[in-house]
């Protein structure tokens, strides 16, 4: 006599399901929630900076805001968003039935969520949350300089969230390398999967350094003095930036891969220069990313500026190959100007500004002038927001029909793009002249040295960005409430995810087409015509 266990309630099932698609959806949802919270912090800061003087928050609160805004966006938004795309799409793109080690991926999800909750819980403590910058720089983050439990919450939150992301990255990498469909050799994997391989390789080597560093910092706050003395702050920064620069590419690579898939689908062409794209992304870019951390420390006088300037400029070659391949894919293609393609094109243009300004901060002589100014703030916001976030929206509009079986509204998407494009450039472009005029980062109050007008423009732009995000949320609600049904392959995409239903079944595929190239669905359509 046998008994069958009752099926878990839908809510419980959504919490414990080991289906990679379910885990990825939850990871995506939590990153969106944290994104909204980080956006509110940014609006408060920009409102404070709209004119000289303290109008909205105190200096202490402002310190907490810029610390928690940066921490939220880096640790809890863009990195997990990239992983969510990889966790959902890589098993589908390589023809796997599931992700490798699904229970490890589930554990990674809840470690990430727990870390995010603990980090944000610092707002509820008496002394407020962490306020020692998003890098938690020592000795500022030591107990005597930043007292209160909020900084401890920040440390534990960063440690747990990073550990969870590392576990998910391990699962994605193992899936791409060990669970490919018959016929899918390494050089037949889709471009997005290759970018996730480069991403997860960097995570495997760089993220444990941050995990150990946070454990050491927590110990230091309890028992004192690991990072004191002449070498202490330098040691902390050496360790942190060994994580801190690869994570920039962790927050960039997957969105380049998503845009490559979008360009291929909406131009009707295979990715141009596929071999060079793979070499630049998974090999050259990933290798160089771990050799450039010292350019964050040029002004310390304690790093080899010639070596780190050379490796930092070497990245231009890898980036140039990617741009050449992406533009070559669009060249003479049969372009369909859908929202996903438009977001991808804007991503390409705006990230170029971030990349070109990166040459400035990677040159020691120029960086000595720009260091700790708003030039740096403008640079990394053009890479991570104007670049990565727009690339993420390209991927979301492209894959949303596969995830849900419904289309996002094109009209609302184009409205969102227009508003966010204007708002993004109004917000971040003024930061370059502000930095050149001497405005330093992380200040809540300033005297008007010709800064007020530019700061007011940037503040107006930030509210336009918020309006664009609101339009996206409305689009999400309308599209899910009044569905326009999408078939299995609405875009005529190149990769295997379009060979299954929308959304895919728990086992992902009933039948797989033969894999003879990195664009098997294009092969199948050509064979049928």
CSV table of C-alpha atoms in Angstrom, one decimal, residues 126-371:
chain,number,residue,atom,x,y,z
A,126,UNK,CA,19.2,53.5,16.2
A,127,UNK,CA,22.3,54.8,14.4
A,128,UNK,CA,21.0,54.1,10.9
A,129,UNK,CA,22.4,51.9,8.2
A,130,UNK,CA,26.0,51.5,6.9
A,131,UNK,CA,27.5,54.8,5.9
A,132,UNK,CA,31.1,53.9,5.0
A,133,UNK,CA,30.5,54.1,1.2
A,134,UNK,CA,29.5,51.1,-0.9
A,135,UNK,CA,33.0,49.6,-0.7
A,136,UNK,CA,32.9,49.7,3.1
A,137,UNK,CA,36.3,51.3,3.1
A,138,UNK,CA,38.5,50.7,6.2
A,139,UNK,CA,39.4,52.3,8.5
A,140,UNK,CA,36.3,54.4,8.1
A,141,UNK,CA,34.1,51.3,8.5
A,142,UNK,CA,35.8,50.2,11.8
A,143,UNK,CA,33.8,50.4,14.9
A,144,UNK,CA,35.3,53.5,16.5
A,145,UNK,CA,34.7,55.5,13.3
A,146,UNK,CA,31.3,54.1,12.3
A,147,UNK,CA,29.6,52.9,15.5
A,148,UNK,CA,26.3,51.2,15.6
A,149,UNK,CA,24.8,47.9,14.4
A,150,UNK,CA,23.8,49.3,11.0
A,151,UNK,CA,27.3,48.9,9.7
A,152,UNK,CA,27.4,45.4,11.0
A,153,UNK,CA,24.2,44.6,9.2
A,154,UNK,CA,25.7,46.1,6.0
A,155,UNK,CA,28.7,43.8,6.3
A,156,UNK,CA,26.7,40.6,7.0
A,157,UNK,CA,24.2,41.6,4.2
A,158,UNK,CA,27.0,42.0,1.6
A,159,UNK,CA,28.6,38.7,2.7
A,160,UNK,CA,25.4,36.7,2.4
A,161,UNK,CA,24.2,38.3,-0.8
A,162,UNK,CA,27.6,37.8,-2.5
A,163,UNK,CA,27.8,34.2,-1.3
A,164,UNK,CA,24.3,33.5,-2.7
A,165,UNK,CA,25.2,35.1,-6.1
A,166,UNK,CA,28.4,33.0,-6.2
A,167,UNK,CA,26.5,29.8,-5.7
A,168,UNK,CA,24.1,30.7,-8.5
A,169,UNK,CA,27.0,31.6,-10.7
A,170,UNK,CA,28.5,28.1,-10.1
A,171,UNK,CA,25.3,26.5,-11.2
A,172,UNK,CA,25.0,28.5,-14.4
A,173,UNK,CA,28.6,27.8,-15.4
A,174,UNK,CA,28.3,24.1,-14.7
A,175,UNK,CA,25.1,24.0,-16.8
A,176,UNK,CA,26.8,25.7,-19.8
A,177,UNK,CA,29.8,23.4,-19.7
A,178,UNK,CA,28.3,20.1,-18.7
A,179,UNK,CA,24.7,19.9,-19.7
A,180,UNK,CA,24.7,20.9,-23.4
A,181,UNK,CA,22.4,19.2,-25.9
A,182,UNK,CA,23.8,16.6,-28.4
A,183,UNK,CA,25.7,18.4,-31.1
A,184,UNK,CA,26.2,21.6,-29.2
A,185,UNK,CA,30.0,22.0,-29.0
A,186,UNK,CA,31.6,24.9,-27.2
A,187,UNK,CA,31.8,26.9,-30.4
A,188,UNK,CA,28.1,26.2,-31.1
A,189,UNK,CA,26.9,27.9,-27.9
A,190,UNK,CA,24.8,31.1,-28.4
A,191,UNK,CA,26.5,34.5,-27.7
A,192,UNK,CA,24.5,35.1,-24.5
A,193,UNK,CA,25.6,31.8,-23.1
A,194,UNK,CA,29.2,32.7,-23.8
A,195,UNK,CA,28.9,36.0,-22.0
A,196,UNK,CA,27.5,34.2,-19.0
A,197,UNK,CA,30.5,31.8,-19.1
A,198,UNK,CA,32.8,34.9,-19.0
A,199,UNK,CA,30.7,36.4,-16.2
A,200,UNK,CA,30.6,33.3,-14.0
A,201,UNK,CA,34.3,32.6,-14.5
A,202,UNK,CA,35.0,36.1,-13.1
A,203,UNK,CA,32.6,35.5,-10.2
A,204,UNK,CA,34.2,32.2,-9.2
A,205,UNK,CA,37.6,33.9,-8.8
A,206,UNK,CA,36.7,37.4,-7.6
A,207,UNK,CA,33.6,36.9,-5.4
A,208,UNK,CA,35.3,34.7,-2.7
A,209,UNK,CA,37.8,37.6,-2.1
A,210,UNK,CA,34.9,39.9,-1.1
A,211,UNK,CA,33.3,37.2,1.1
A,212,UNK,CA,36.5,36.7,3.0
A,213,UNK,CA,37.1,40.4,3.2
A,214,UNK,CA,33.6,41.0,4.7
A,215,UNK,CA,34.3,38.3,7.3
A,216,UNK,CA,37.6,40.0,8.2
A,217,UNK,CA,36.0,43.4,8.4
A,218,UNK,CA,33.3,41.9,10.7
A,219,UNK,CA,36.0,40.4,12.9
A,220,UNK,CA,37.9,43.7,12.9
A,221,UNK,CA,34.8,45.5,14.2
A,222,UNK,CA,34.5,43.0,17.1
A,223,UNK,CA,38.2,42.6,17.9
A,224,UNK,CA,40.0,45.7,16.4
A,225,UNK,CA,42.9,46.7,14.3
A,226,UNK,CA,43.2,44.3,11.3
A,227,UNK,CA,43.3,47.3,9.0
A,228,UNK,CA,45.1,49.9,11.2
A,229,UNK,CA,48.5,51.2,10.5
A,230,UNK,CA,50.2,52.5,7.4
A,231,UNK,CA,49.4,49.4,5.3
A,232,UNK,CA,45.9,48.7,6.6
A,233,UNK,CA,43.8,50.9,4.3
A,234,UNK,CA,46.0,49.9,1.3
A,235,UNK,CA,45.5,46.2,2.1
A,236,UNK,CA,41.8,46.6,2.3
A,237,UNK,CA,41.6,48.4,-1.0
A,238,UNK,CA,43.8,45.9,-2.8
A,239,UNK,CA,41.5,43.1,-1.6
A,240,UNK,CA,38.3,45.0,-2.4
A,241,UNK,CA,39.2,46.1,-5.9
A,242,UNK,CA,40.3,42.7,-6.8
A,243,UNK,CA,36.6,42.0,-6.5
A,244,UNK,CA,35.4,45.5,-7.4
A,245,UNK,CA,36.7,45.7,-10.9
A,246,UNK,CA,35.7,42.3,-12.2
A,247,UNK,CA,32.2,42.9,-10.8
A,248,UNK,CA,31.9,45.8,-13.2
A,249,UNK,CA,32.1,43.3,-16.1
A,250,UNK,CA,29.8,40.9,-14.2
A,251,UNK,CA,27.3,43.7,-14.4
A,252,UNK,CA,28.0,44.3,-18.1
A,253,UNK,CA,28.8,41.1,-20.0
A,254,UNK,CA,25.3,39.4,-19.8
A,255,UNK,CA,23.7,42.5,-21.2
A,256,UNK,CA,26.1,42.6,-24.1
A,257,UNK,CA,25.1,39.0,-24.8
A,258,UNK,CA,21.4,39.9,-24.5
A,259,UNK,CA,21.9,42.7,-27.0
A,260,UNK,CA,23.8,40.4,-29.4
A,261,UNK,CA,20.8,38.0,-29.3
A,262,UNK,CA,18.4,40.9,-29.9
A,263,UNK,CA,20.5,42.3,-32.8
A,264,UNK,CA,20.6,38.9,-34.5
A,265,UNK,CA,16.9,38.3,-34.2
A,266,UNK,CA,15.7,41.7,-35.3
A,267,UNK,CA,18.2,42.0,-38.2
A,268,UNK,CA,17.5,38.5,-39.5
A,269,UNK,CA,21.3,37.7,-39.4
A,270,UNK,CA,23.6,35.5,-37.5
A,271,UNK,CA,26.0,37.3,-35.2
A,272,UNK,CA,28.8,38.8,-37.2
A,273,UNK,CA,32.3,37.8,-36.1
A,274,UNK,CA,31.0,35.1,-33.7
A,275,UNK,CA,34.5,33.7,-33.1
A,276,UNK,CA,36.0,37.1,-32.3
A,277,UNK,CA,33.0,37.9,-30.1
A,278,UNK,CA,33.6,34.7,-28.0
A,279,UNK,CA,37.4,35.4,-27.8
A,280,UNK,CA,36.9,39.0,-26.7
A,281,UNK,CA,34.2,38.2,-24.2
A,282,UNK,CA,35.1,34.9,-22.6
A,283,UNK,CA,38.8,35.1,-22.9
A,284,UNK,CA,40.4,38.5,-23.4
A,285,UNK,CA,37.9,40.6,-21.5
A,286,UNK,CA,37.6,38.2,-18.6
A,287,UNK,CA,41.3,37.8,-18.3
A,288,UNK,CA,42.0,41.5,-18.4
A,289,UNK,CA,39.3,42.3,-15.9
A,290,UNK,CA,41.3,40.6,-13.1
A,291,UNK,CA,44.5,42.6,-14.0
A,292,UNK,CA,43.2,46.2,-13.8
A,293,UNK,CA,42.1,46.7,-10.2
A,294,UNK,CA,45.0,48.9,-9.3
A,295,UNK,CA,43.7,51.8,-11.5
A,296,UNK,CA,41.3,52.6,-8.7
A,297,UNK,CA,44.3,53.3,-6.5
A,298,UNK,CA,46.5,55.5,-8.8
A,299,UNK,CA,46.4,58.5,-6.4
A,300,UNK,CA,47.6,56.3,-3.5
A,301,UNK,CA,51.1,56.3,-4.9
A,302,UNK,CA,51.4,52.7,-3.9
A,303,UNK,CA,50.6,50.8,-7.1
A,304,UNK,CA,52.5,50.4,-10.4
A,305,UNK,CA,50.8,53.0,-12.5
A,306,UNK,CA,52.4,52.0,-15.8
A,307,UNK,CA,51.3,48.3,-15.5
A,308,UNK,CA,47.8,49.1,-14.5
A,309,UNK,CA,47.4,51.8,-17.1
A,310,UNK,CA,48.6,49.3,-19.8
A,311,UNK,CA,46.2,46.6,-18.7
A,312,UNK,CA,43.3,49.1,-18.4
A,313,UNK,CA,43.8,50.4,-21.9
A,314,UNK,CA,44.2,46.9,-23.2
A,315,UNK,CA,40.5,46.4,-22.5
A,316,UNK,CA,39.8,48.9,-25.3
A,317,UNK,CA,40.8,46.1,-27.8
A,318,UNK,CA,38.2,43.6,-26.3
A,319,UNK,CA,35.5,46.3,-26.2
A,320,UNK,CA,36.3,47.3,-29.8
A,321,UNK,CA,35.9,43.8,-31.0
A,322,UNK,CA,32.5,43.5,-29.3
A,323,UNK,CA,31.3,46.8,-30.8
A,324,UNK,CA,32.5,45.8,-34.3
A,325,UNK,CA,30.7,42.5,-34.1
A,326,UNK,CA,27.4,44.1,-32.9
A,327,UNK,CA,27.5,46.8,-35.5
A,328,UNK,CA,28.4,44.3,-38.2
A,329,UNK,CA,25.4,42.2,-37.3
A,330,UNK,CA,23.1,45.2,-37.9
A,331,UNK,CA,24.8,46.3,-41.1
A,332,UNK,CA,22.6,45.6,-44.1
A,333,UNK,CA,20.2,43.5,-42.0
A,334,UNK,CA,16.5,43.5,-42.4
A,335,UNK,CA,15.9,45.6,-39.3
A,336,UNK,CA,12.6,45.4,-37.4
A,337,UNK,CA,12.5,48.5,-35.1
A,338,UNK,CA,10.9,46.8,-32.1
A,339,UNK,CA,11.4,48.2,-28.6
A,340,UNK,CA,14.0,45.5,-27.8
A,341,UNK,CA,16.2,46.5,-30.8
A,342,UNK,CA,15.8,50.2,-29.9
A,343,UNK,CA,16.9,49.7,-26.3
A,344,UNK,CA,19.9,47.7,-27.7
A,345,UNK,CA,20.9,50.5,-30.0
A,346,UNK,CA,20.7,53.1,-27.2
A,347,UNK,CA,22.6,50.8,-24.9
A,348,UNK,CA,25.4,50.7,-27.6
A,349,UNK,CA,25.5,54.5,-27.9
A,350,UNK,CA,25.3,55.3,-24.2
A,351,UNK,CA,27.8,52.7,-23.1
A,352,UNK,CA,30.3,54.2,-25.5
A,353,UNK,CA,30.2,57.4,-23.5
A,354,UNK,CA,31.0,55.3,-20.3
A,355,UNK,CA,33.8,53.5,-22.2
A,356,UNK,CA,35.4,56.6,-23.5
A,357,UNK,CA,35.3,58.3,-20.1
A,358,UNK,CA,36.9,55.2,-18.8
A,359,UNK,CA,40.0,56.0,-20.8
A,360,UNK,CA,40.2,59.2,-18.9
A,361,UNK,CA,40.1,57.5,-15.4
A,362,UNK,CA,42.5,54.7,-16.6
A,363,UNK,CA,45.2,57.3,-17.5
A,364,UNK,CA,47.2,58.1,-14.3
A,365,UNK,CA,48.0,61.7,-15.2
A,366,UNK,CA,44.3,62.5,-16.1
A,367,UNK,CA,43.0,60.4,-13.2
A,368,UNK,CA,44.9,62.4,-10.6
A,369,UNK,CA,42.8,65.4,-11.6
A,370,UNK,CA,39.5,63.5,-11.9
A,371,UNK,CA,39.8,61.3,-8.9
